[in-house]
PDB file of C-alpha atoms in Angstrom:
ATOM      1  CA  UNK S   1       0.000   0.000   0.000  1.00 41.00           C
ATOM      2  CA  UNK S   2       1.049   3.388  -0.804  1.00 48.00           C
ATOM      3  CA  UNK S   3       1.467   6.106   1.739  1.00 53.00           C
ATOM      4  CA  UNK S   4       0.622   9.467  -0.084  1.00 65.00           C
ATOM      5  CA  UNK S   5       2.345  12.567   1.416  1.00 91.00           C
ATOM      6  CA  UNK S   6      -0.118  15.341   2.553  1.00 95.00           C
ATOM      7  CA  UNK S   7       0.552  18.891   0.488  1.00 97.00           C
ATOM      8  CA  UNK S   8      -1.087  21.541   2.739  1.00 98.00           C
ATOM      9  CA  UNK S   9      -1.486  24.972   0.193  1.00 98.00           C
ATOM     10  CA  UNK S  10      -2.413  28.246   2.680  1.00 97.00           C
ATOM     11  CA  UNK S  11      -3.920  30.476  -0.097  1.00 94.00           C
ATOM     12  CA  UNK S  12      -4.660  27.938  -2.641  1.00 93.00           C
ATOM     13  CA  UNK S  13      -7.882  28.883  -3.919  1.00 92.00           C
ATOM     14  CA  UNK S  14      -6.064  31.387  -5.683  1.00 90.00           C
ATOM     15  CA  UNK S  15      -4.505  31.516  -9.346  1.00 88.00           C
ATOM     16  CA  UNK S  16      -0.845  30.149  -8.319  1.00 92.00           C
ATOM     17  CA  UNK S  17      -2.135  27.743  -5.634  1.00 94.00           C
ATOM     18  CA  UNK S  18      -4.785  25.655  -8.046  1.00 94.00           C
ATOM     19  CA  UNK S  19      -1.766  25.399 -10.492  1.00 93.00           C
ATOM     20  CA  UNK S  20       0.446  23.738  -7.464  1.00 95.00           C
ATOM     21  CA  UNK S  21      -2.808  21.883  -6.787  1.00 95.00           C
ATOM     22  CA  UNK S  22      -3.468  20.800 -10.368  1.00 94.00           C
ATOM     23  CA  UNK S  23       0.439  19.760 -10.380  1.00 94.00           C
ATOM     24  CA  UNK S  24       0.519  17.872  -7.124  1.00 95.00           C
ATOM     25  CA  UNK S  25      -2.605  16.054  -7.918  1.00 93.00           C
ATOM     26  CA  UNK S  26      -0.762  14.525 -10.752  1.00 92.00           C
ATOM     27  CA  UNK S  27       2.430  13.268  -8.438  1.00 91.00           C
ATOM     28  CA  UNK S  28      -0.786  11.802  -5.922  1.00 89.00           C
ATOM     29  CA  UNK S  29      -0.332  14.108  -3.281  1.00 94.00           C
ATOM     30  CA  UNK S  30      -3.085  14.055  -0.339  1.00 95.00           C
ATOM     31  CA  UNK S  31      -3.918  18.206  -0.912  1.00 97.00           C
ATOM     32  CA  UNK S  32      -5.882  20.389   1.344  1.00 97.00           C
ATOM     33  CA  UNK S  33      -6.174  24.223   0.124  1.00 97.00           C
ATOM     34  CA  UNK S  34      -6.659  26.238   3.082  1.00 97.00           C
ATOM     35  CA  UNK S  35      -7.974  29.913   2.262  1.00 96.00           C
ATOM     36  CA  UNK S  36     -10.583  32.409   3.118  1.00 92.00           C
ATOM     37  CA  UNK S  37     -12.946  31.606   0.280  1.00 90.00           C
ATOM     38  CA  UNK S  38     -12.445  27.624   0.209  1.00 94.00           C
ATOM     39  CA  UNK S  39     -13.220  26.190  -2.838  1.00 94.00           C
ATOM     40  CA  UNK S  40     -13.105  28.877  -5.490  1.00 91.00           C
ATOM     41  CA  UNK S  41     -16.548  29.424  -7.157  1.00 90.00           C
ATOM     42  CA  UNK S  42     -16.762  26.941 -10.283  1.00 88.00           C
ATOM     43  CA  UNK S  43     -16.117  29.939 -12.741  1.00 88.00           C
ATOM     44  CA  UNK S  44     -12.822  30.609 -11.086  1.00 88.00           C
ATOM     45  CA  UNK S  45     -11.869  27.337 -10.341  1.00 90.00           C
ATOM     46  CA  UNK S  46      -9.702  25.318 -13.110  1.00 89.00           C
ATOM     47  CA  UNK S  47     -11.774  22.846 -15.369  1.00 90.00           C
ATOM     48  CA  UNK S  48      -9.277  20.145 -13.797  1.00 89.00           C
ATOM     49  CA  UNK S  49     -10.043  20.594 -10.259  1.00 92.00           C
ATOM     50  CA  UNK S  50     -13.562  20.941 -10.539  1.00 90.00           C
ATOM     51  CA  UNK S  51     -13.740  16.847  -8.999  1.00 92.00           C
ATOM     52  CA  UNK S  52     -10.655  16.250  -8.051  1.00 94.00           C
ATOM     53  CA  UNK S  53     -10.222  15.088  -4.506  1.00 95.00           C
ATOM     54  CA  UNK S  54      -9.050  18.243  -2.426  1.00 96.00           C
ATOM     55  CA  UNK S  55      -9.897  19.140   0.969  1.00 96.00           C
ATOM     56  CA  UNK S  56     -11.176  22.929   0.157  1.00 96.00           C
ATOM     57  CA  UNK S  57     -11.184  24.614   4.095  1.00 97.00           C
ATOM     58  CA  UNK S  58     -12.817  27.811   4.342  1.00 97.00           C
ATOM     59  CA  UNK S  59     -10.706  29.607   6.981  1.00 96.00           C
ATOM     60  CA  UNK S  60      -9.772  32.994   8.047  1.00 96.00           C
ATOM     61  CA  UNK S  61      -5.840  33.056   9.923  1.00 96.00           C
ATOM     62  CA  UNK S  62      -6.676  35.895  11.527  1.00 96.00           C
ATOM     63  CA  UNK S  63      -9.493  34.978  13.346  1.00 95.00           C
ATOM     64  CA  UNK S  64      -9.845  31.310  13.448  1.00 93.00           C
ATOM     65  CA  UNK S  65      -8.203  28.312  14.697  1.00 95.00           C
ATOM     66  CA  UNK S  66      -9.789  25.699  13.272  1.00 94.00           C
ATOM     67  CA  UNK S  67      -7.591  25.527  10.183  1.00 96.00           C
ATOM     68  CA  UNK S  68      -4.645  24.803  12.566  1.00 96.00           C
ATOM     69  CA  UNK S  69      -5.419  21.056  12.522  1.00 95.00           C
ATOM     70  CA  UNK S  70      -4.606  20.350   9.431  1.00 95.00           C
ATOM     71  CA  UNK S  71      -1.217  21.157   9.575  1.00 95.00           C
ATOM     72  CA  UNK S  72      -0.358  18.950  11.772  1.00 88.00           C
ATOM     73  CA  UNK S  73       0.668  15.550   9.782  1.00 88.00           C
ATOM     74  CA  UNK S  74       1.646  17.816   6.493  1.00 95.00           C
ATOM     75  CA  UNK S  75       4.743  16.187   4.956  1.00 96.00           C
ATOM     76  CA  UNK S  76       5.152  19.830   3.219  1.00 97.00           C
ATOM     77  CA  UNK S  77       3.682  23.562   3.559  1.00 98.00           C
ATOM     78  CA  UNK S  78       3.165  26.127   1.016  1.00 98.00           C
ATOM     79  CA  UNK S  79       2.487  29.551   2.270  1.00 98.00           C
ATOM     80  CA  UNK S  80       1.022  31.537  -0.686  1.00 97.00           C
ATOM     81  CA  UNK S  81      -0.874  34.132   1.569  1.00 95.00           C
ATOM     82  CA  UNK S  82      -0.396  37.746   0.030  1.00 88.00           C
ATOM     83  CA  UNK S  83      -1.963  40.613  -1.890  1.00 90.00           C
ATOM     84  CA  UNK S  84      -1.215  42.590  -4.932  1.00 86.00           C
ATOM     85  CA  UNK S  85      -2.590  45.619  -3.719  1.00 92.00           C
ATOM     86  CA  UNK S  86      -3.272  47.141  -0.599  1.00 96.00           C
ATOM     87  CA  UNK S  87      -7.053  48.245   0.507  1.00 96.00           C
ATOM     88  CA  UNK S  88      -6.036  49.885   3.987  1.00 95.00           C
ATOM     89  CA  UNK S  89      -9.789  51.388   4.223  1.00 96.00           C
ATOM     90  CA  UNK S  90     -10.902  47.203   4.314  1.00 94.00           C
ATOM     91  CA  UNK S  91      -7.287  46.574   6.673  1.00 93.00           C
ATOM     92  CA  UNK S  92      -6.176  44.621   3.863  1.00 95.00           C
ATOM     93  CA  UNK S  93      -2.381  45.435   4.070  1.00 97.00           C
ATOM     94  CA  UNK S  94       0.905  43.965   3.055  1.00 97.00           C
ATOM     95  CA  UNK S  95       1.822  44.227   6.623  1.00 97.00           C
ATOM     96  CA  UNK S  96      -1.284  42.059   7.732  1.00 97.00           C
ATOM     97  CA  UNK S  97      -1.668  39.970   4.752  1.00 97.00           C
ATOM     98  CA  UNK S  98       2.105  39.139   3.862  1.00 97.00           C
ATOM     99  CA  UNK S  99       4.538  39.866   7.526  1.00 98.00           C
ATOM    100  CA  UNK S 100       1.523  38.981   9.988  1.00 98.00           C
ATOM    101  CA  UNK S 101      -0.181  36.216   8.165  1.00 98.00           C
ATOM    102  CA  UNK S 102       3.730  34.532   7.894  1.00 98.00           C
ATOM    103  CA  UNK S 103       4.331  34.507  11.201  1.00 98.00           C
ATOM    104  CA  UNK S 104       0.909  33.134  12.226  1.00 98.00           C
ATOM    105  CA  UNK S 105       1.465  30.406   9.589  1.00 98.00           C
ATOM    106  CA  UNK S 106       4.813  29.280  10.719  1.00 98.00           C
ATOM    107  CA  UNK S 107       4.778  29.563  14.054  1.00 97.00           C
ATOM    108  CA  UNK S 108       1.636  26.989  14.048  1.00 97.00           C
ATOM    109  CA  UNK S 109       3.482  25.079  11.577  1.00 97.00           C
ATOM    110  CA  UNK S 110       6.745  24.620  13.498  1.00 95.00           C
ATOM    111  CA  UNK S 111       4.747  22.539  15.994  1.00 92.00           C
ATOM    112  CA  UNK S 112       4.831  20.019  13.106  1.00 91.00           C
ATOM    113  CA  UNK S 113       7.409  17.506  14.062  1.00 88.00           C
ATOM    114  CA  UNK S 114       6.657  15.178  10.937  1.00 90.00           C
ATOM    115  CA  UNK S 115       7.161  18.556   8.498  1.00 94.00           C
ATOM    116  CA  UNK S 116       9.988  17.802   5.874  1.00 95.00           C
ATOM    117  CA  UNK S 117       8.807  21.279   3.528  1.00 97.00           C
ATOM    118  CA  UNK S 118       7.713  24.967   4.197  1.00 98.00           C
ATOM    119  CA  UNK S 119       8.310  26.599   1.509  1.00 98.00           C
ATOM    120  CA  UNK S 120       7.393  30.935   1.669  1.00 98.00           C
ATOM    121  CA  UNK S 121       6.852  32.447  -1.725  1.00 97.00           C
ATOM    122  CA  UNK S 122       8.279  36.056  -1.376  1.00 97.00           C
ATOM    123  CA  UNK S 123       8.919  37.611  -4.572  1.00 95.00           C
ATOM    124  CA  UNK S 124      12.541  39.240  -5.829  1.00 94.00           C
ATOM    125  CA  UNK S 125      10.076  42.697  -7.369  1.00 92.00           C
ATOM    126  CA  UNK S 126       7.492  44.960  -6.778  1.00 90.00           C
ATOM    127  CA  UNK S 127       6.100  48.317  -4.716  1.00 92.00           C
ATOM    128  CA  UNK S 128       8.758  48.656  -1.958  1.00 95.00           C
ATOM    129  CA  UNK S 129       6.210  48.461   0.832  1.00 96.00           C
ATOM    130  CA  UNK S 130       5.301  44.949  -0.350  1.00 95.00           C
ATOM    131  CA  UNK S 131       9.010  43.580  -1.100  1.00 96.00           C
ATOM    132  CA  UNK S 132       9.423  45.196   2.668  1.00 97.00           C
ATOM    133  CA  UNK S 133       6.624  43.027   4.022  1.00 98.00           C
ATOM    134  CA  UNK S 134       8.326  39.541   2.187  1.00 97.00           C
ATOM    135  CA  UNK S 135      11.454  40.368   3.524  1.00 98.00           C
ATOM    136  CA  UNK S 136      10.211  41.188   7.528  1.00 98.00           C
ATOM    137  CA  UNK S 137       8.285  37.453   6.730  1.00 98.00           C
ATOM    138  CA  UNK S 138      11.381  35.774   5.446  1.00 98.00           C
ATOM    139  CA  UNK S 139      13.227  36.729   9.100  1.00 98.00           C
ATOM    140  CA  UNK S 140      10.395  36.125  10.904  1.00 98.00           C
ATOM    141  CA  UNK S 141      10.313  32.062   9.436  1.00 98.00           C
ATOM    142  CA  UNK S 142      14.241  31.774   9.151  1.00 98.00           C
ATOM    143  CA  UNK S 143      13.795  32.420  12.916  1.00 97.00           C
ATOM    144  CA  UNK S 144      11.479  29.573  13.867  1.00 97.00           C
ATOM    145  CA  UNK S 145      12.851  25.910  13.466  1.00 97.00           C
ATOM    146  CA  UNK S 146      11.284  25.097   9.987  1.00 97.00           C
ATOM    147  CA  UNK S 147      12.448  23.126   7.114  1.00 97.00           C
ATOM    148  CA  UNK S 148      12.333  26.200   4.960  1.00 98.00           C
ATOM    149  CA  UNK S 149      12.574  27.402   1.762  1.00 98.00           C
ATOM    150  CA  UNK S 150      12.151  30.692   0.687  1.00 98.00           C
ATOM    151  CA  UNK S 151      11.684  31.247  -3.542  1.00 97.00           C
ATOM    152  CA  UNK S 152      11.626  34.650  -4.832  1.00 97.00           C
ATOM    153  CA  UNK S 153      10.420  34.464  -8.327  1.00 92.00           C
ATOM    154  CA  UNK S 154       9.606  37.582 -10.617  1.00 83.00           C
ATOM    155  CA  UNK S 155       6.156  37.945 -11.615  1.00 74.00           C
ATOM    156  CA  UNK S 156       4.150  35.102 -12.082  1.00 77.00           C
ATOM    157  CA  UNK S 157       1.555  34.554 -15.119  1.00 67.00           C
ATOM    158  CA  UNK S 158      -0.557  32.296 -16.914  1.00 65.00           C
ATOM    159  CA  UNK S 159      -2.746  31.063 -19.401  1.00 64.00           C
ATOM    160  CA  UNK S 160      -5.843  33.583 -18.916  1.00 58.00           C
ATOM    161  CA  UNK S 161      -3.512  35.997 -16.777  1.00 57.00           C
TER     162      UNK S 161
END
């Protein structure tokens, strides 16, 4: 019998985490997307995900707990939390959203003793309050005892986007 690994994707409702969900479903990955919308409404969700067996959990970091669980047996972590633009009128910052959201994320993480992968996608571009936010992140999980890897890609795109 196989053992599949479990894939745990904070923020992967979004356009990069159902492409790292469409991707891990193919190396048979157990994958739960953790986000505040769960499961992406059908127009916004990619044709090859529509069935496929993820665990969509509705969640906000901020203000609930009940996500923490299922990081607990995740053989790997990918933190995709983060915004493109700020909406400080809504509290929707790059100091909430990117620094905060981080640390919340890892430090509940690094209570995973079976963890072998956290990977933090910061980014190596844009507005210099954001690349400030990815950066204060980056310390704040180099800091806590995590298997971590930190990837700073340019901008990321798509079909569609």
């Amino acid at each position: 019998m196989i053992q599949l690994k479990k894939l745990v994707i904070i923020g992967g409702s979004g356009f990069l985490g159902q492409v790292i969900c469409q991707t891990a479903l193919t190396e048979n990955w157990t994958i739960v997307s953790i986000s505040k919308h769960g499961r992406p409404p059908s127009n916004k969700l990619l044709k090859s995900l529509r069935d496929a067996p993820i665990e969509w959990v509705q969640a906000d970091i901020f203000t609930s707990q009940d996500w923490q669980a299922h990081l607990l047996h995740a053989f790997a972590i990918i933190d995709l939390v983060g915004i493109i633009k700020e909406r400080p009128k809504e509290g929707i910052t790059y100091q909430k959203m990117i620094a905060d959201s981080a640390k919340i994320i890892g430090t509940v993480a690094s209570d995973n003793d079976r963890l072998q992968h956290f990977i933090f996608l910061s980014a190596n571009a844009g507005p210099t309050k954001y690349i400030e936010a990815k950066r204060q992140a980056e310390q704040s999980l180099i800091s806590m005892p995590l298997p971590l890897t930190i990837i700073r890609p340019g901008l990321i795109v798509g079909a569609g986007r």
